[in-house]
Amino acid sequence: MKTIRAIALLSVGVTALAVTAPTMAQDQVILRLLPYHTDAMVENYNPNNPTGPQQRMRDFAYEPLWIDNIWHPGENEEALAVGWEIGEDLKSITYKLREGVKWSDGEDFNADDVVFSFEYAKAHPDYPMGIDVYNGETGNVVSAEKIDELTVKFNLNEPDALARYGLNGLYPLPEHVWSGVDDPKNYANLEVVATGPWTKPANFSRNGHDLCRNELSRYNDENAIDCLRFPQMNGNEQTVAALSAGDLDWLGDGLTDPDVTFLPQSEFNNYWLPAGSDVNLQLNTTKAPFDNLEFRKAMTVAIDRQTLLDISTFGLTTATKFPIGTGEMYNTWYDEAALEPYKALMEYNPEEAIAILDAAGFVDADGDGWRDNPDGSPIAFGISMPSGWTDWVNTGQTVAENLQDIGVNASLKTVDQGAWFDAVPRGDFDVYVMWTNGGPTPYNQYSPMFNPRLMVEGQIDFQAMHQMQIPEVEAALDVFKGSADEATQKAALTDIHKAVAENLPVISLFANPIWYEYSTRRFSGWVTEDDQKFRPQVHDGTRERVWHALALKPIDGAEF
Amino acid sequence: MIFLARRLAFYFAAFFLAITFNFLIPRLMPGDPSDRIIASFQGRLNESQVAAIRQSYGLEGSLWEQYLTYVGSVFRLDFGISTVQFPEPTASLLFYGATWTLVLVGLAIALAFTIGSIMGIHAAWNRGGFFDSFFTPINVMMNAFTPAIVALVLFYAFSLQLRWFPLGRAHDPNLMAAFNFQFIGSVLYHATLPVLSIFLVSFGGWHLGMRNVMINLLNDDFVILARAKGLSDNRVKYRYVARNAILPQITSLALSVGYMLGGALVTEQVFNYPGLGKFTFTAIGSRDYSFIQGQLLLLTTAVLVANLLSDIANVILDPRLRKG
């Protein structure tokens, strides 16, 4: 008993000691945000290092040329550039740069930095900065030319009205610093020189670091936040608890049932989940029975999408209206009247599915209780899912049950995440649940989906897994890319939509949520459902996130 | 001496076999380290970029060439570069994780072994008494809980609801590592719940093991003789019975000390404790070969060294082994 008493005394003593430890005095306004999960913070501030530093340094410290305002295209998008112009022949694009911008070490930002950054990206293919810049898909940019101190012209290989969307996301580097860096991939960039509102790393430890105000930033009049704090965290238990306790203000985690697991934890907790990119079933149409259009039609009407929305994905996803592989995120691009005839393909109708299969000859030939191919060979396939991706596993399960209801022997097949990724390039799969690529226009989604180069065995892309080549879609994509005129682009897109709805290369399911959680404990000015000023995510890839941080103002009396 | 020499030869062979498996097992998993990086660009890379990234993150040469390079680097103690935290040296992450794992699991094992063994001795000595019939079943029951449940319950009750203990981390992030009262206090405070969650599910095992061996020994002739000589109860209990009963316990202790460097994945995950288990889990998920290899090497070495130490300890504690 003596031992137990001694231990009890010891732990009480230790606890008292820790509780009385003084906390550091803080009069700075600090925004705590978590753009990514990690087990240990690494002292690396390289804006193009995709293992973490990029999440902290882009947008906040390093600015892009242009911020595509995805929700309000054309509004207030200037960043380091203040204007752009596409050449008459669509073979060039010229950016007008902002005047008077200084790097945080006092040097002027000018056209030389932009040209340098382009050449630098080209010279270091293992260092993917401004990733679309010289990508064969969207860019085909051959050179960058300095016209004057504040004007840069990019020359293209062939006419391309969309090249600017790739170039907009170039984060220029200061030539006077990076021209001396020979191996950028391994460069830790400890002396940050950038133009954004927060450029000074501080208080680094394995537990996190701060990024403090750039005294030379043009945002200082409106910027109420002295430092951003990036804590090290991993796991949803931790992040939810931290946000509830005031150790985090801004988060973008995928949460299960947030009304139960998240909202009640603190009166300041809030979330909003706008519609993001669509999720589709990718069918391997090189195989029977998926090569049969009637079978694909039966599949799409056999799926109970309301159950997918409400139960499988916990009510966090958004319905998709038309069988076109994209959804609400691009709703300003739909021609609803033209797509109306295809709406029935999205409605749950198992009787119709059975009728389609019967008519097309998919009947039970060998008497085992499951339907077979018209040639008599049996049908049995798995819907592959990485184990642990709960909402998608549920989705696969529901779809498999829906198909079993109409006599199709489909089953859920969960595999290790690595194996799941690995099987795609080789074409070794039947059915996958798959995300779609987002981007400033629907072109970014359909282009990889229908690019024949991405359907070659050994290099099959996640988006092109269906491997169905549709010439009219490819032609319409060329029209879209070859015109800067919005009406022409919309007409081309309607052609694409109709071709997808008629051929069903993918089966549309629902739109994934955009994950966004925040605390109103210290700051006001958050994006809400009533104030949809811009996309609210905290993650890299949402260039609007710098506006979000700048819009936040400390609440009176809040403790930092 | 021959006994120890024979053991040493065995350990060397085991070590070589183990590092070969350390090399092969990560490579048998589908995918490679560059896949995650490339997938994160969602198809926006062109072919030359993909090739350049594969070359810089992946490994060059045939499997056999990679193996030779690897064996060479093992003996040079060069652990390579982590791809999850590129371009951080794996050694520095391993060292960081191992430090905290030693604090966490070391404290838990030390407490569980001491308290469990003492309780086992008491239970065996007074077998059938109140202490034995009350604590033995309870401790066995505790031993049957999984760490996941205990950790989550403790986290929910004491960190989330009552807020007596911090939500995670190894120490207050505002403090810099130093050998002073404040820092050590903060480390102990943060370690309390994680240590408790491991302790609660493991001390019952020590209790039960000690009790069983003790009970077997209590009826042996030397114990009866010792009592007949009129030795005090405490002397018989500790110097005669417990000293003999501890031998198999030492072997199990050596094993758990060795496995300690495997980390305590669930506990570390729940309490955001920066130990090896958490790092290794992430490393496996993203095929960080150099980290997995480094961690497996550390684990292999620790298990082998701990076994060797237990052999030596047994020789010291048990005179019968000295003649070999």
Coordinates of C-alpha atoms in Angstrom, one line a residue, chain B residues 34-322:
Chain B
S34 CA 6.9 8.0 -55.4
D35 CA 3.3 6.9 -56.1
R36 CA 1.8 9.0 -53.3
I37 CA 3.7 12.1 -54.5
I38 CA 2.6 11.6 -58.1
A39 CA -1.0 10.7 -57.1
S40 CA -1.2 14.0 -55.1
F41 CA -0.8 15.9 -58.4
Q42 CA -4.0 14.3 -59.8
G43 CA -2.6 13.7 -63.2
R44 CA -1.3 17.2 -63.7
L45 CA 2.3 16.0 -64.3
N46 CA 3.7 15.2 -67.7
E47 CA 5.8 12.1 -68.4
S48 CA 9.2 13.7 -67.9
Q49 CA 8.1 15.0 -64.5
V50 CA 6.8 11.7 -63.5
A51 CA 10.1 10.0 -64.5
A52 CA 12.1 12.7 -62.7
I53 CA 10.1 12.3 -59.5
R54 CA 10.3 8.5 -59.6
Q55 CA 14.0 8.7 -60.0
S56 CA 14.5 11.2 -57.2
Y57 CA 12.1 9.6 -54.6
G58 CA 12.3 6.0 -55.7
L59 CA 15.3 3.8 -55.9
E60 CA 17.6 3.1 -58.8
G61 CA 19.0 -0.2 -60.0
S62 CA 17.8 -3.8 -59.8
L63 CA 16.6 -5.3 -56.5
W64 CA 19.9 -7.1 -56.0
E65 CA 21.9 -3.8 -56.4
Q66 CA 19.5 -2.1 -54.1
Y67 CA 20.0 -4.9 -51.6
L68 CA 23.8 -4.6 -51.7
T69 CA 23.5 -0.8 -51.2
Y70 CA 21.2 -1.3 -48.4
V71 CA 23.4 -3.8 -46.5
G72 CA 26.3 -1.5 -47.0
S73 CA 24.3 1.4 -45.6
V74 CA 23.2 -0.7 -42.6
F75 CA 26.8 -1.2 -41.5
R76 CA 27.6 2.5 -42.1
L77 CA 24.5 3.4 -40.0
D78 CA 23.1 5.4 -42.9
F79 CA 19.3 5.3 -42.8
G80 CA 18.6 7.4 -45.9
I81 CA 16.1 10.1 -46.5
S82 CA 12.4 10.0 -45.5
T83 CA 10.0 10.4 -48.4
V84 CA 7.0 11.3 -46.2
Q85 CA 8.9 14.2 -44.7
F86 CA 11.1 14.8 -47.8
P87 CA 14.1 15.6 -47.6
E88 CA 14.4 15.0 -43.8
P89 CA 17.0 12.4 -42.8
T90 CA 15.3 9.3 -41.6
A91 CA 17.8 9.0 -38.7
S92 CA 16.7 12.3 -37.2
L93 CA 13.0 11.2 -37.3
L94 CA 13.8 7.8 -35.9
F95 CA 15.8 9.4 -33.1
Y96 CA 13.0 11.8 -32.3
G97 CA 10.3 9.0 -32.3
A98 CA 12.5 6.6 -30.4
T99 CA 13.1 9.1 -27.6
W100 CA 9.4 9.6 -27.0
T101 CA 8.6 5.9 -27.3
L102 CA 11.3 5.1 -24.7
V103 CA 9.7 7.7 -22.4
L104 CA 6.2 6.4 -22.9
V105 CA 6.6 2.6 -23.2
G106 CA 9.6 2.5 -20.9
L107 CA 7.7 4.2 -18.1
A108 CA 4.7 2.0 -18.7
I109 CA 6.7 -1.2 -18.8
A110 CA 8.7 -0.3 -15.7
L111 CA 5.5 0.5 -13.7
A112 CA 3.6 -2.5 -15.0
F113 CA 6.5 -4.9 -14.3
T114 CA 7.2 -3.5 -10.8
I115 CA 3.6 -3.2 -9.6
G116 CA 2.4 -6.3 -11.4
S117 CA 5.2 -8.5 -10.0
I118 CA 4.7 -7.1 -6.5
M119 CA 1.0 -7.8 -6.6
G120 CA 1.7 -11.3 -8.0
I121 CA 4.1 -12.0 -5.1
H122 CA 1.5 -10.9 -2.6
A123 CA -1.3 -12.8 -4.3
A124 CA 0.7 -16.0 -4.4
W125 CA 1.9 -15.7 -0.8
N126 CA -1.6 -15.2 0.5
R127 CA -3.3 -17.4 -2.1
G128 CA -7.0 -17.8 -1.6
G129 CA -7.0 -14.7 0.7
F130 CA -8.9 -11.5 0.1
F131 CA -6.1 -9.8 -1.9
D132 CA -5.7 -12.8 -4.2
S133 CA -9.3 -13.5 -4.8
F134 CA -10.1 -9.9 -5.3
F135 CA -7.2 -8.5 -7.4
T136 CA -6.3 -11.6 -9.4
P137 CA -9.6 -11.8 -11.4
I138 CA -9.7 -8.0 -11.8
N139 CA -6.2 -7.8 -13.1
V140 CA -6.8 -10.7 -15.5
M141 CA -9.8 -8.9 -16.7
M142 CA -7.9 -5.6 -17.2
N143 CA -5.3 -7.5 -19.1
A144 CA -8.0 -8.6 -21.5
F145 CA -9.0 -5.1 -22.5
T146 CA -7.5 -3.7 -25.7
P147 CA -5.3 -0.6 -25.5
A148 CA -7.7 1.1 -28.1
I149 CA -10.7 1.0 -25.7
V150 CA -8.7 2.0 -22.6
A151 CA -6.9 4.9 -24.4
L152 CA -10.1 6.2 -25.9
V153 CA -12.0 6.0 -22.6
L154 CA -9.2 7.8 -20.7
F155 CA -8.9 10.4 -23.5
Y156 CA -12.6 11.0 -23.6
A157 CA -13.1 11.2 -19.8
F158 CA -10.0 13.0 -18.5
S159 CA -8.9 15.0 -21.6
L160 CA -12.1 15.9 -23.3
Q161 CA -14.7 16.1 -20.6
L162 CA -12.9 16.8 -17.3
R163 CA -10.0 18.5 -19.0
W164 CA -7.6 17.4 -16.2
F165 CA -5.0 16.3 -18.7
P166 CA -3.8 17.7 -22.1
L167 CA -5.3 16.6 -25.4
G168 CA -2.0 15.3 -26.7
R169 CA 1.7 15.9 -27.5
A170 CA 4.7 14.9 -25.4
H171 CA 5.1 18.3 -23.7
D172 CA 3.8 21.8 -23.7
P173 CA 4.7 23.2 -27.2
N174 CA 5.7 26.5 -25.7
L175 CA 8.5 24.9 -23.7
M176 CA 11.9 24.1 -25.3
A177 CA 13.5 20.8 -24.4
A178 CA 15.7 21.3 -21.4
F179 CA 16.8 19.4 -18.3
N180 CA 14.8 21.4 -15.8
F181 CA 11.9 20.9 -13.5
Q182 CA 9.4 22.7 -15.6
F183 CA 10.1 20.7 -18.8
I184 CA 10.3 17.4 -17.1
G185 CA 7.1 18.2 -15.2
S186 CA 5.4 19.0 -18.5
V187 CA 6.7 15.7 -20.0
L188 CA 5.4 13.6 -17.1
Y189 CA 2.1 15.5 -17.1
H190 CA 1.6 14.8 -20.8
A191 CA 2.7 11.2 -20.4
T192 CA 0.3 10.4 -17.5
L193 CA -2.7 9.3 -19.5
P194 CA -0.8 7.5 -22.3
V195 CA 1.3 5.6 -19.8
L196 CA -1.7 4.8 -17.8
S197 CA -3.5 3.4 -20.8
I198 CA -0.6 1.0 -21.5
F199 CA -0.1 0.2 -17.9
L200 CA -3.7 -0.7 -17.3
V201 CA -3.8 -3.4 -19.9
S202 CA -0.4 -4.8 -19.2
F203 CA 0.3 -5.0 -15.4
G204 CA -2.2 -7.9 -15.1
G205 CA 0.0 -10.1 -17.2
W206 CA 3.0 -9.6 -14.9
H207 CA 0.7 -10.2 -11.9
L208 CA -0.6 -13.5 -13.3
G209 CA 2.8 -14.7 -14.4
M210 CA 4.5 -14.0 -11.1
R211 CA 1.7 -15.5 -9.1
N212 CA 1.7 -18.8 -11.1
V213 CA 5.4 -19.4 -10.9
M214 CA 5.4 -18.4 -7.2
I215 CA 2.7 -20.9 -6.3
N216 CA 4.6 -23.7 -8.0
L217 CA 7.7 -22.9 -6.0
L218 CA 6.0 -22.5 -2.7
N219 CA 5.7 -26.2 -2.2
D220 CA 9.3 -27.0 -3.1
D221 CA 11.6 -28.6 -0.5
F222 CA 13.9 -25.6 -0.3
V223 CA 11.1 -23.4 0.8
I224 CA 9.9 -25.9 3.5
L225 CA 13.5 -26.1 4.6
A226 CA 13.9 -22.3 4.8
R227 CA 10.8 -22.1 6.9
A228 CA 11.9 -24.9 9.1
K229 CA 15.2 -23.0 9.7
G230 CA 13.0 -20.3 11.1
L231 CA 13.8 -17.6 8.6
S232 CA 11.5 -14.6 8.6
D233 CA 8.5 -14.6 6.2
N234 CA 9.9 -11.7 4.2
R235 CA 13.2 -13.4 3.8
V236 CA 11.6 -16.6 2.5
K237 CA 9.2 -14.6 0.3
Y238 CA 11.7 -12.4 -1.4
R239 CA 15.1 -14.0 -1.2
Y240 CA 14.0 -17.6 -1.7
V241 CA 10.8 -17.8 -3.7
A242 CA 10.6 -14.5 -5.6
R243 CA 14.2 -14.7 -6.7
N244 CA 13.6 -18.0 -8.3
A245 CA 10.2 -17.0 -9.7
I246 CA 11.6 -13.9 -11.3
L247 CA 13.7 -15.8 -13.9
P248 CA 11.0 -16.5 -16.5
Q249 CA 9.7 -13.0 -15.8
I250 CA 13.0 -11.5 -16.7
T251 CA 13.0 -13.3 -20.1
S252 CA 9.5 -11.9 -20.8
L253 CA 10.6 -8.5 -19.6
A254 CA 13.5 -8.6 -22.0
L255 CA 11.2 -9.4 -24.9
S256 CA 8.8 -6.6 -24.1
V257 CA 11.7 -4.1 -23.7
G258 CA 12.9 -5.2 -27.1
Y259 CA 9.4 -4.8 -28.7
M260 CA 9.2 -1.5 -26.9
L261 CA 10.8 0.1 -30.0
G262 CA 7.9 -1.1 -32.1
G263 CA 6.1 1.8 -30.4
A264 CA 2.5 1.8 -29.0
L265 CA 0.6 2.6 -32.2
V266 CA -2.9 3.0 -30.8
T267 CA -1.9 5.0 -27.7
E268 CA 0.3 7.2 -29.7
Q269 CA -2.4 7.8 -32.3
V270 CA -5.1 8.7 -29.7
F271 CA -2.9 11.0 -27.6
N272 CA -1.0 12.4 -30.6
Y273 CA 2.2 11.2 -28.9
P274 CA 5.1 11.5 -31.2
G275 CA 6.4 7.9 -30.9
L276 CA 7.7 5.4 -33.4
G277 CA 4.4 3.5 -33.8
K278 CA 2.7 6.5 -35.3
F279 CA 5.6 7.3 -37.6
T280 CA 5.8 3.7 -38.7
F281 CA 2.1 3.5 -39.4
T282 CA 2.3 6.6 -41.7
A283 CA 5.5 5.3 -43.3
I284 CA 3.9 2.0 -44.2
G285 CA 0.8 3.7 -45.6
S286 CA 2.9 5.8 -47.9
R287 CA 5.6 3.2 -48.6
D288 CA 8.4 5.2 -47.1
Y289 CA 11.0 2.5 -47.5
S290 CA 13.9 4.1 -45.7
F291 CA 11.8 4.8 -42.6
I292 CA 10.2 1.3 -42.5
Q293 CA 13.7 -0.3 -43.0
G294 CA 15.2 2.0 -40.3
Q295 CA 12.4 1.3 -37.9
L296 CA 12.5 -2.5 -38.5
L297 CA 16.3 -2.5 -38.1
L298 CA 15.9 -0.6 -34.8
L299 CA 13.3 -3.1 -33.6
T300 CA 15.4 -6.1 -34.7
T301 CA 18.5 -4.8 -32.9
A302 CA 16.5 -4.0 -29.8
V303 CA 14.9 -7.4 -29.6
L304 CA 18.2 -9.2 -30.1
V305 CA 20.1 -7.0 -27.7
A306 CA 17.4 -7.4 -25.1
N307 CA 17.5 -11.1 -25.5
L308 CA 21.2 -11.1 -25.2
L309 CA 21.0 -9.0 -22.0
S310 CA 18.4 -11.4 -20.6
D311 CA 20.7 -14.4 -21.3
I312 CA 23.4 -12.6 -19.4
A313 CA 21.1 -11.7 -16.6
N314 CA 19.9 -15.3 -16.4
V315 CA 23.5 -16.4 -16.1
I316 CA 24.1 -14.0 -13.3
L317 CA 20.9 -14.8 -11.5
D318 CA 20.9 -18.5 -12.1
P319 CA 24.2 -20.2 -11.0
R320 CA 23.2 -23.5 -12.7
L321 CA 23.7 -21.9 -16.2
R322 CA 27.2 -20.7 -15.5

